Structures are given as structure tokens and as C-alpha cells.
PDB file of C-alpha atoms in Angstrom:
ATOM      1  CA  MET A   1      -1.728  -2.619  18.131  1.00  0.00           C
ATOM      2  CA  THR A   2       1.500  -0.851  18.943  1.00  0.00           C
ATOM      3  CA  ASP A   3       1.354   2.561  20.590  1.00  0.00           C
ATOM      4  CA  ASP A   4       2.933   5.585  18.916  1.00  0.00           C
ATOM      5  CA  GLY A   5       4.543   6.503  22.244  1.00  0.00           C
ATOM      6  CA  GLY A   6       6.061   9.885  22.892  1.00  0.00           C
ATOM      7  CA  GLY A   7       8.463  12.163  21.081  1.00  0.00           C
ATOM      8  CA  ALA A   8      11.396   9.789  21.267  1.00  0.00           C
ATOM      9  CA  GLY A   9      13.285  11.182  18.276  1.00  0.00           C
ATOM     10  CA  GLY A  10      15.117   9.440  15.442  1.00  0.00           C
ATOM     11  CA  ALA A  11      16.294   6.422  17.425  1.00  0.00           C
ATOM     12  CA  ALA A  12      12.718   5.434  18.251  1.00  0.00           C
ATOM     13  CA  LYS A  13      11.598   5.829  14.657  1.00  0.00           C
ATOM     14  CA  ALA A  14      14.364   3.457  13.549  1.00  0.00           C
ATOM     15  CA  ALA A  15      13.374   0.732  16.036  1.00  0.00           C
ATOM     16  CA  ARG A  16      12.531  -2.573  14.365  1.00  0.00           C
ATOM     17  CA  TRP A  17       9.310  -4.525  14.835  1.00  0.00           C
ATOM     18  CA  GLU A  18       9.405  -8.189  15.728  1.00  0.00           C
ATOM     19  CA  PRO A  19       7.554 -10.674  13.496  1.00  0.00           C
ATOM     20  CA  GLY A  20       3.926 -10.858  14.591  1.00  0.00           C
ATOM     21  CA  THR A  21       3.759  -7.192  15.671  1.00  0.00           C
ATOM     22  CA  GLN A  22       0.555  -5.474  14.561  1.00  0.00           C
ATOM     23  CA  VAL A  23       0.946  -2.041  12.946  1.00  0.00           C
ATOM     24  CA  LEU A  24      -0.926   0.312  10.610  1.00  0.00           C
ATOM     25  CA  TRP A  25      -0.216   0.859   6.899  1.00  0.00           C
ATOM     26  CA  ARG A  26      -1.751   4.238   6.018  1.00  0.00           C
ATOM     27  CA  TYR A  27      -2.064   6.544   3.001  1.00  0.00           C
ATOM     28  CA  ARG A  28      -2.512  10.306   3.213  1.00  0.00           C
ATOM     29  CA  GLU A  29      -5.053  12.150   1.114  1.00  0.00           C
ATOM     30  CA  ASN A  30      -3.628  13.369  -2.185  1.00  0.00           C
ATOM     31  CA  ALA A  31      -3.184  17.142  -1.902  1.00  0.00           C
ATOM     32  CA  GLY A  32      -4.724  16.951   1.592  1.00  0.00           C
ATOM     33  CA  ASP A  33      -3.651  16.828   5.219  1.00  0.00           C
ATOM     34  CA  GLY A  34      -5.510  13.799   6.589  1.00  0.00           C
ATOM     35  CA  PHE A  35      -5.446  10.048   6.035  1.00  0.00           C
ATOM     36  CA  HIS A  36      -8.016   8.312   3.852  1.00  0.00           C
ATOM     37  CA  ILE A  37      -6.716   4.726   3.767  1.00  0.00           C
ATOM     38  CA  CYS A  38      -5.723   2.654   6.788  1.00  0.00           C
ATOM     39  CA  ARG A  39      -4.982  -1.081   6.843  1.00  0.00           C
ATOM     40  CA  PRO A  40      -3.990  -2.964   9.996  1.00  0.00           C
ATOM     41  CA  VAL A  41      -1.255  -5.462   9.146  1.00  0.00           C
ATOM     42  CA  THR A  42       1.030  -7.978  10.820  1.00  0.00           C
ATOM     43  CA  VAL A  43       4.802  -7.655  10.505  1.00  0.00           C
ATOM     44  CA  VAL A  44       6.441 -10.581   8.703  1.00  0.00           C
ATOM     45  CA  ARG A  45       9.971  -9.195   8.537  1.00  0.00           C
ATOM     46  CA  ASP A  46      11.464  -5.835   9.461  1.00  0.00           C
ATOM     47  CA  GLU A  47      15.112  -5.410   8.524  1.00  0.00           C
ATOM     48  CA  ASP A  48      17.358  -2.612   7.286  1.00  0.00           C
ATOM     49  CA  ASP A  49      16.628  -3.433   3.634  1.00  0.00           C
ATOM     50  CA  LEU A  50      13.033  -4.685   3.772  1.00  0.00           C
ATOM     51  CA  LEU A  51       9.705  -4.312   5.557  1.00  0.00           C
ATOM     52  CA  ALA A  52       7.286  -7.173   4.869  1.00  0.00           C
ATOM     53  CA  VAL A  53       3.746  -7.166   6.273  1.00  0.00           C
ATOM     54  CA  TRP A  54       0.663  -9.351   5.912  1.00  0.00           C
ATOM     55  CA  MET A  55      -2.891  -8.079   5.524  1.00  0.00           C
ATOM     56  CA  ALA A  56      -5.155 -10.969   6.417  1.00  0.00           C
ATOM     57  CA  PRO A  57      -8.528 -11.731   4.818  1.00  0.00           C
ATOM     58  CA  GLY A  58     -11.343 -10.132   6.793  1.00  0.00           C
ATOM     59  CA  THR A  59      -9.210  -7.262   8.122  1.00  0.00           C
ATOM     60  CA  GLU A  60     -11.263  -4.174   8.997  1.00  0.00           C
ATOM     61  CA  CYS A  61      -9.850  -1.231   7.038  1.00  0.00           C
ATOM     62  CA  VAL A  62     -10.640   2.386   6.237  1.00  0.00           C
ATOM     63  CA  LYS A  63     -11.193   3.431   2.628  1.00  0.00           C
ATOM     64  CA  PRO A  64     -12.308   6.619   0.868  1.00  0.00           C
ATOM     65  CA  VAL A  65     -15.838   6.953  -0.504  1.00  0.00           C
ATOM     66  CA  LEU A  66     -17.800   9.845  -1.930  1.00  0.00           C
ATOM     67  CA  GLU A  67     -19.748  11.897   0.598  1.00  0.00           C
ATOM     68  CA  ASP A  68     -22.988  10.153  -0.404  1.00  0.00           C
ATOM     69  CA  GLY A  69     -21.403   6.744   0.158  1.00  0.00           C
ATOM     70  CA  THR A  70     -20.732   5.913  -3.488  1.00  0.00           C
ATOM     71  CA  PRO A  71     -17.584   3.787  -3.938  1.00  0.00           C
ATOM     72  CA  VAL A  72     -14.853   5.851  -5.583  1.00  0.00           C
ATOM     73  CA  HIS A  73     -14.348   3.430  -8.480  1.00  0.00           C
ATOM     74  CA  ARG A  74     -18.028   3.720  -9.459  1.00  0.00           C
ATOM     75  CA  GLU A  75     -17.848   7.484  -9.933  1.00  0.00           C
ATOM     76  CA  PRO A  76     -17.169   8.623 -13.542  1.00  0.00           C
ATOM     77  CA  LEU A  77     -13.521   9.488 -14.044  1.00  0.00           C
ATOM     78  CA  ALA A  78     -14.270  13.135 -14.887  1.00  0.00           C
ATOM     79  CA  THR A  79     -15.622  13.827 -11.382  1.00  0.00           C
ATOM     80  CA  ARG A  80     -13.882  11.095  -9.389  1.00  0.00           C
ATOM     81  CA  TYR A  81     -11.375  13.480  -7.828  1.00  0.00           C
ATOM     82  CA  THR A  82     -13.506  16.605  -7.516  1.00  0.00           C
ATOM     83  CA  LYS A  83     -16.610  15.430  -5.616  1.00  0.00           C
ATOM     84  CA  PRO A  84     -16.502  15.688  -1.809  1.00  0.00           C
ATOM     85  CA  ARG A  85     -15.270  12.584  -0.015  1.00  0.00           C
ATOM     86  CA  THR A  86     -15.344  10.946   3.363  1.00  0.00           C
ATOM     87  CA  THR A  87     -14.039   7.670   4.769  1.00  0.00           C
ATOM     88  CA  ARG A  88     -15.783   4.436   5.642  1.00  0.00           C
ATOM     89  CA  ARG A  89     -14.865   1.345   7.617  1.00  0.00           C
ATOM     90  CA  ASP A  90     -15.040  -1.850   5.590  1.00  0.00           C
ATOM     91  CA  HIS A  91     -13.452  -5.303   5.489  1.00  0.00           C
ATOM     92  CA  TRP A  92     -10.844  -6.731   3.123  1.00  0.00           C
ATOM     93  CA  PHE A  93     -12.501  -9.700   1.488  1.00  0.00           C
ATOM     94  CA  GLY A  94     -10.942 -12.452  -0.585  1.00  0.00           C
ATOM     95  CA  THR A  95      -7.397 -13.666  -0.092  1.00  0.00           C
ATOM     96  CA  GLY A  96      -4.862 -11.697   1.911  1.00  0.00           C
ATOM     97  CA  VAL A  97      -2.061  -9.479   0.634  1.00  0.00           C
ATOM     98  CA  LEU A  98       1.653  -9.616   1.381  1.00  0.00           C
ATOM     99  CA  LYS A  99       3.257  -6.153   1.101  1.00  0.00           C
ATOM    100  CA  LEU A 100       6.997  -5.704   0.603  1.00  0.00           C
ATOM    101  CA  ALA A 101       8.721  -2.332   0.848  1.00  0.00           C
ATOM    102  CA  ARG A 102      12.369  -1.337   0.661  1.00  0.00           C
ATOM    103  CA  PRO A 103      13.468   1.891   2.423  1.00  0.00           C
ATOM    104  CA  ASP A 104      13.404   5.018   0.259  1.00  0.00           C
ATOM    105  CA  GLU A 105      12.000   3.199  -2.805  1.00  0.00           C
ATOM    106  CA  PRO A 106       8.976   5.083  -4.232  1.00  0.00           C
ATOM    107  CA  TRP A 107       6.907   1.911  -4.550  1.00  0.00           C
ATOM    108  CA  SER A 108       5.885  -1.186  -2.642  1.00  0.00           C
ATOM    109  CA  VAL A 109       5.324  -4.642  -4.115  1.00  0.00           C
ATOM    110  CA  TRP A 110       2.193  -6.596  -3.202  1.00  0.00           C
ATOM    111  CA  LEU A 111       1.654 -10.329  -3.682  1.00  0.00           C
ATOM    112  CA  PHE A 112      -1.781 -11.777  -4.416  1.00  0.00           C
ATOM    113  CA  TRP A 113      -2.953 -15.375  -4.364  1.00  0.00           C
ATOM    114  CA  GLU A 114      -6.015 -17.194  -5.649  1.00  0.00           C
ATOM    115  CA  PRO A 115      -7.984 -19.346  -3.181  1.00  0.00           C
ATOM    116  CA  GLY A 116      -5.973 -22.391  -2.218  1.00  0.00           C
ATOM    117  CA  TRP A 117      -2.722 -20.388  -2.249  1.00  0.00           C
ATOM    118  CA  ARG A 118      -2.227 -20.501  -6.008  1.00  0.00           C
ATOM    119  CA  PHE A 119       0.017 -17.524  -6.697  1.00  0.00           C
ATOM    120  CA  LYS A 120      -1.689 -14.929  -8.894  1.00  0.00           C
ATOM    121  CA  ASN A 121       0.607 -11.933  -9.400  1.00  0.00           C
ATOM    122  CA  TRP A 122       2.795  -9.172  -8.018  1.00  0.00           C
ATOM    123  CA  TYR A 123       1.478  -5.612  -7.993  1.00  0.00           C
ATOM    124  CA  VAL A 124       3.826  -2.629  -7.926  1.00  0.00           C
ATOM    125  CA  ASN A 125       2.091   0.234  -6.123  1.00  0.00           C
ATOM    126  CA  LEU A 126       3.851   3.516  -6.930  1.00  0.00           C
ATOM    127  CA  GLU A 127       3.801   5.665  -3.801  1.00  0.00           C
ATOM    128  CA  GLU A 128       5.733   8.079  -1.620  1.00  0.00           C
ATOM    129  CA  PRO A 129       8.559   6.368   0.305  1.00  0.00           C
ATOM    130  CA  ARG A 130       7.050   5.297   3.598  1.00  0.00           C
ATOM    131  CA  ALA A 131       7.562   7.344   6.766  1.00  0.00           C
ATOM    132  CA  ARG A 132       7.945   5.130   9.834  1.00  0.00           C
ATOM    133  CA  TRP A 133       6.456   5.907  13.226  1.00  0.00           C
ATOM    134  CA  HIS A 134       5.852   3.791  16.334  1.00  0.00           C
ATOM    135  CA  GLY A 135       2.451   2.625  15.147  1.00  0.00           C
ATOM    136  CA  GLY A 136       3.207   1.862  11.510  1.00  0.00           C
ATOM    137  CA  VAL A 137       4.111   3.477   8.199  1.00  0.00           C
ATOM    138  CA  ASP A 138       2.555   6.368   6.256  1.00  0.00           C
ATOM    139  CA  SER A 139       2.696   7.040   2.526  1.00  0.00           C
ATOM    140  CA  GLU A 140       0.797   8.711  -0.309  1.00  0.00           C
ATOM    141  CA  ASP A 141      -0.467   6.769  -3.303  1.00  0.00           C
ATOM    142  CA  HIS A 142       0.670   7.969  -6.732  1.00  0.00           C
ATOM    143  CA  PHE A 143      -2.193   6.450  -8.789  1.00  0.00           C
ATOM    144  CA  LEU A 144      -0.004   4.675 -11.363  1.00  0.00           C
ATOM    145  CA  ASP A 145       0.649   0.953 -10.847  1.00  0.00           C
ATOM    146  CA  ILE A 146       2.212  -2.071 -12.547  1.00  0.00           C
ATOM    147  CA  SER A 147       1.084  -5.707 -12.425  1.00  0.00           C
ATOM    148  CA  VAL A 148       3.553  -8.543 -12.930  1.00  0.00           C
ATOM    149  CA  ARG A 149       2.533 -12.086 -13.839  1.00  0.00           C
ATOM    150  CA  PRO A 150       4.402 -15.187 -12.656  1.00  0.00           C
ATOM    151  CA  ASP A 151       5.940 -15.554 -16.125  1.00  0.00           C
ATOM    152  CA  GLY A 152       7.534 -12.096 -15.816  1.00  0.00           C
ATOM    153  CA  THR A 153       5.247 -10.244 -18.215  1.00  0.00           C
ATOM    154  CA  TRP A 154       4.007  -6.899 -16.913  1.00  0.00           C
ATOM    155  CA  ARG A 155       1.706  -4.003 -17.772  1.00  0.00           C
ATOM    156  CA  TRP A 156       0.807  -0.538 -16.537  1.00  0.00           C
ATOM    157  CA  HIS A 157      -2.419   0.040 -14.589  1.00  0.00           C
ATOM    158  CA  ASP A 158      -4.586   3.099 -13.907  1.00  0.00           C
ATOM    159  CA  GLU A 159      -2.946   5.400 -16.442  1.00  0.00           C
ATOM    160  CA  ASP A 160      -6.348   7.057 -16.908  1.00  0.00           C
ATOM    161  CA  GLU A 161      -6.573   7.839 -13.176  1.00  0.00           C
ATOM    162  CA  PHE A 162      -2.972   9.055 -13.187  1.00  0.00           C
ATOM    163  CA  ALA A 163      -3.806  11.525 -15.977  1.00  0.00           C
ATOM    164  CA  GLN A 164      -7.089  12.608 -14.365  1.00  0.00           C
ATOM    165  CA  ALA A 165      -5.402  13.245 -11.019  1.00  0.00           C
ATOM    166  CA  GLN A 166      -3.106  15.694 -12.766  1.00  0.00           C
ATOM    167  CA  ARG A 167      -6.032  17.447 -14.466  1.00  0.00           C
ATOM    168  CA  ALA A 168      -7.794  17.692 -11.094  1.00  0.00           C
ATOM    169  CA  GLY A 169      -4.765  19.376  -9.529  1.00  0.00           C
ATOM    170  CA  LEU A 170      -3.824  16.510  -7.215  1.00  0.00           C
ATOM    171  CA  MET A 171      -0.382  16.167  -8.752  1.00  0.00           C
ATOM    172  CA  SER A 172       1.886  18.722 -10.391  1.00  0.00           C
ATOM    173  CA  GLU A 173       3.501  18.145 -13.763  1.00  0.00           C
ATOM    174  CA  ARG A 174       6.884  17.904 -12.060  1.00  0.00           C
ATOM    175  CA  LYS A 175       5.621  15.357  -9.546  1.00  0.00           C
ATOM    176  CA  ALA A 176       3.951  13.317 -12.278  1.00  0.00           C
ATOM    177  CA  ALA A 177       7.231  13.181 -14.196  1.00  0.00           C
ATOM    178  CA  ALA A 178       9.003  11.896 -11.081  1.00  0.00           C
ATOM    179  CA  VAL A 179       6.321   9.233 -10.569  1.00  0.00           C
ATOM    180  CA  ARG A 180       6.626   8.089 -14.179  1.00  0.00           C
ATOM    181  CA  GLU A 181      10.400   7.942 -13.764  1.00  0.00           C
ATOM    182  CA  ALA A 182       9.942   5.807 -10.637  1.00  0.00           C
ATOM    183  CA  GLY A 183       7.691   3.513 -12.645  1.00  0.00           C
ATOM    184  CA  HIS A 184      10.367   3.035 -15.286  1.00  0.00           C
ATOM    185  CA  ALA A 185      12.886   2.286 -12.533  1.00  0.00           C
ATOM    186  CA  ALA A 186      10.530  -0.388 -11.192  1.00  0.00           C
ATOM    187  CA  VAL A 187      10.209  -1.823 -14.704  1.00  0.00           C
ATOM    188  CA  ASP A 188      14.010  -2.077 -14.877  1.00  0.00           C
ATOM    189  CA  VAL A 189      13.925  -4.171 -11.687  1.00  0.00           C
ATOM    190  CA  ILE A 190      11.196  -6.375 -13.160  1.00  0.00           C
ATOM    191  CA  ARG A 191      13.108  -6.935 -16.389  1.00  0.00           C
ATOM    192  CA  ALA A 192      16.234  -7.839 -14.429  1.00  0.00           C
ATOM    193  CA  TRP A 193      14.078 -10.049 -12.164  1.00  0.00           C
ATOM    194  CA  GLY A 194      15.628  -8.367  -9.153  1.00  0.00           C
ATOM    195  CA  PRO A 195      14.290  -8.375  -5.574  1.00  0.00           C
ATOM    196  CA  PRO A 196      11.628  -9.210  -4.639  1.00  0.00           C
ATOM    197  CA  PHE A 197      10.590 -10.887  -7.914  1.00  0.00           C
ATOM    198  CA  GLY A 198      13.422 -13.400  -7.923  1.00  0.00           C
ATOM    199  CA  ASP A 199      12.894 -14.261  -4.254  1.00  0.00           C
ATOM    200  CA  ASP A 200      10.787 -17.101  -2.866  1.00  0.00           C
ATOM    201  CA  TRP A 201       7.956 -14.951  -1.505  1.00  0.00           C
ATOM    202  CA  PRO A 202       5.193 -16.682  -3.537  1.00  0.00           C
ATOM    203  CA  SER A 203       5.733 -19.794  -1.396  1.00  0.00           C
ATOM    204  CA  TRP A 204       5.524 -17.811   1.865  1.00  0.00           C
ATOM    205  CA  ARG A 205       2.621 -18.542   4.242  1.00  0.00           C
ATOM    206  CA  PRO A 206       1.442 -16.632   7.350  1.00  0.00           C
ATOM    207  CA  ASP A 207       1.872 -17.998  10.836  1.00  0.00           C
ATOM    208  CA  PRO A 208      -1.467 -19.709  11.659  1.00  0.00           C
ATOM    209  CA  SER A 209      -1.276 -18.373  15.214  1.00  0.00           C
ATOM    210  CA  TRP A 210      -1.515 -14.741  14.073  1.00  0.00           C
ATOM    211  CA  ARG A 211      -4.769 -13.009  14.905  1.00  0.00           C
ATOM    212  CA  ILE A 212      -6.350 -10.483  12.565  1.00  0.00           C
ATOM    213  CA  PRO A 213      -5.306  -7.009  13.814  1.00  0.00           C
ATOM    214  CA  ALA A 214      -8.065  -4.735  15.061  1.00  0.00           C
ATOM    215  CA  LEU A 215      -8.664  -1.309  13.545  1.00  0.00           C
ATOM    216  CA  PRO A 216      -8.198   1.199  16.405  1.00  0.00           C
ATOM    217  CA  HIS A 217     -10.657   4.039  16.934  1.00  0.00           C
ATOM    218  CA  ASP A 218      -7.839   6.567  16.568  1.00  0.00           C
ATOM    219  CA  TRP A 219      -6.514   5.077  13.320  1.00  0.00           C
ATOM    220  CA  ASP A 220      -5.974   8.578  11.886  1.00  0.00           C
ATOM    221  CA  ARG A 221      -3.952   9.945  14.817  1.00  0.00           C
ATOM    222  CA  THR A 222      -0.871  12.061  14.135  1.00  0.00           C
ATOM    223  CA  PRO A 223       2.361  10.425  15.323  1.00  0.00           C
ATOM    224  CA  ALA A 224       3.798  12.140  18.407  1.00  0.00           C
ATOM    225  CA  HIS A 225       7.149  12.843  16.737  1.00  0.00           C
ATOM    226  CA  VAL A 226       5.301  14.814  14.060  1.00  0.00           C
ATOM    227  CA  SER A 227       2.962  16.773  16.324  1.00  0.00           C
ATOM    228  CA  SER A 228       5.511  17.602  19.019  1.00  0.00           C
TER     229      SER A 228
END
């Protein structure tokens, strides 16, 4: 896993990762200060216009759970965002996920496959544009998502959670409007079959020599350029 290093300023933050570098993809708590999701990933491509990373099957991750250990998705929607939470280490089962993110875009696009590498779908995860640091990227999930089938048809996901997050005070009305606007912008890209949907990513395969990244004990550390 790459080190976050010292307070090296803007030039260090802009440094590119070589393919095969292991970094962290993290999400901050909504309306909180800490991190509640952390996924070790391997860099596929890191260029001015695109960051592509691979989360391998079996990767140890961090995910939020209720304080009593109940998985978040099993809690009734009315109390899902008000009951106390903690985090738990777990493993990503099933097939891996390829994540694609363009700088400053308020979403990332994830690719999923069925067993045997049969392409399943794209998933547009609406989120805060990612902040880079030496050890990875940080964002904040915006609840609302869009799935896209191979034939180009699409649909919204988690609109109920998006609405409940607003009722619970995790997102202001102004912020919610901006997220919805970002979603419509993503839909425009889908309808035009722009990048990455028109690209050849569904036929991509990971380098078989890549090892599954380890989850570090200090996965929730604050980057030096932020704390200094």
C-alpha cells in the first residue's frame, strides 16, 4: 500500500500512480467527519482525464453497520440513518468491480460482471468529486445511483434512500438539488453513449500477477496534506 508521505503540497497530490499500484478508495460519513467505507484497490490507469481501479474478489474492506452489528440495508428505512453506527471489516465477495472516475465529475462509473466474465452492467455512483492524496482517493456518497444495461437502457436506484437521507438531515435541499442535477448530467452522457459507455472496458481483464491489496490498520488516517 502506498504511503501518504509528508506535506508535499499540490505537486505531490497531482503525482500519477503506475498501473499495479495499490491505493485506498474511501468514502466519508455523510454529515460526519470520519470515514465509514474503505476499499483497497489496484490502479489500472491513472491519467489526466481518467482514474481506473480494480477491486478484486475477496478484498478485505470496511463498511458501515449499525452499532449492534445489523447490516445497514436490513434496518427499516425510517431509522436507517438515525440509529448509531460503527464500522466493520468484511470481504468483497462475488466478482470484482472496475471503477472509472473522471476528475471533477460528481460520479464514478462501476463495471460488474457475472461469473465467467459475462458483462452484467455499468453502475453510476453519484458522489462528491474525489480528493486525491498519496494513499488514494476520498469522496462522499450521494445515495442516488443509476444502473445501465449493455443495451443502453438505464434506471434510477435508491431514490427512497435519497429522500430519506434528506429527511434525516444528512443532505440539504440545495445539495439534493445539485445531486439530482448531476444525475441528469450523467443520464445525458448515457443517452449520448459517451465515455466510458462507448469504450471497450467490458472486455478489460485484470493482470493475473496482481495480488489482492491488504487493508491497512490505519485505513482511516487523515492525509498529511490535510492535517498539516
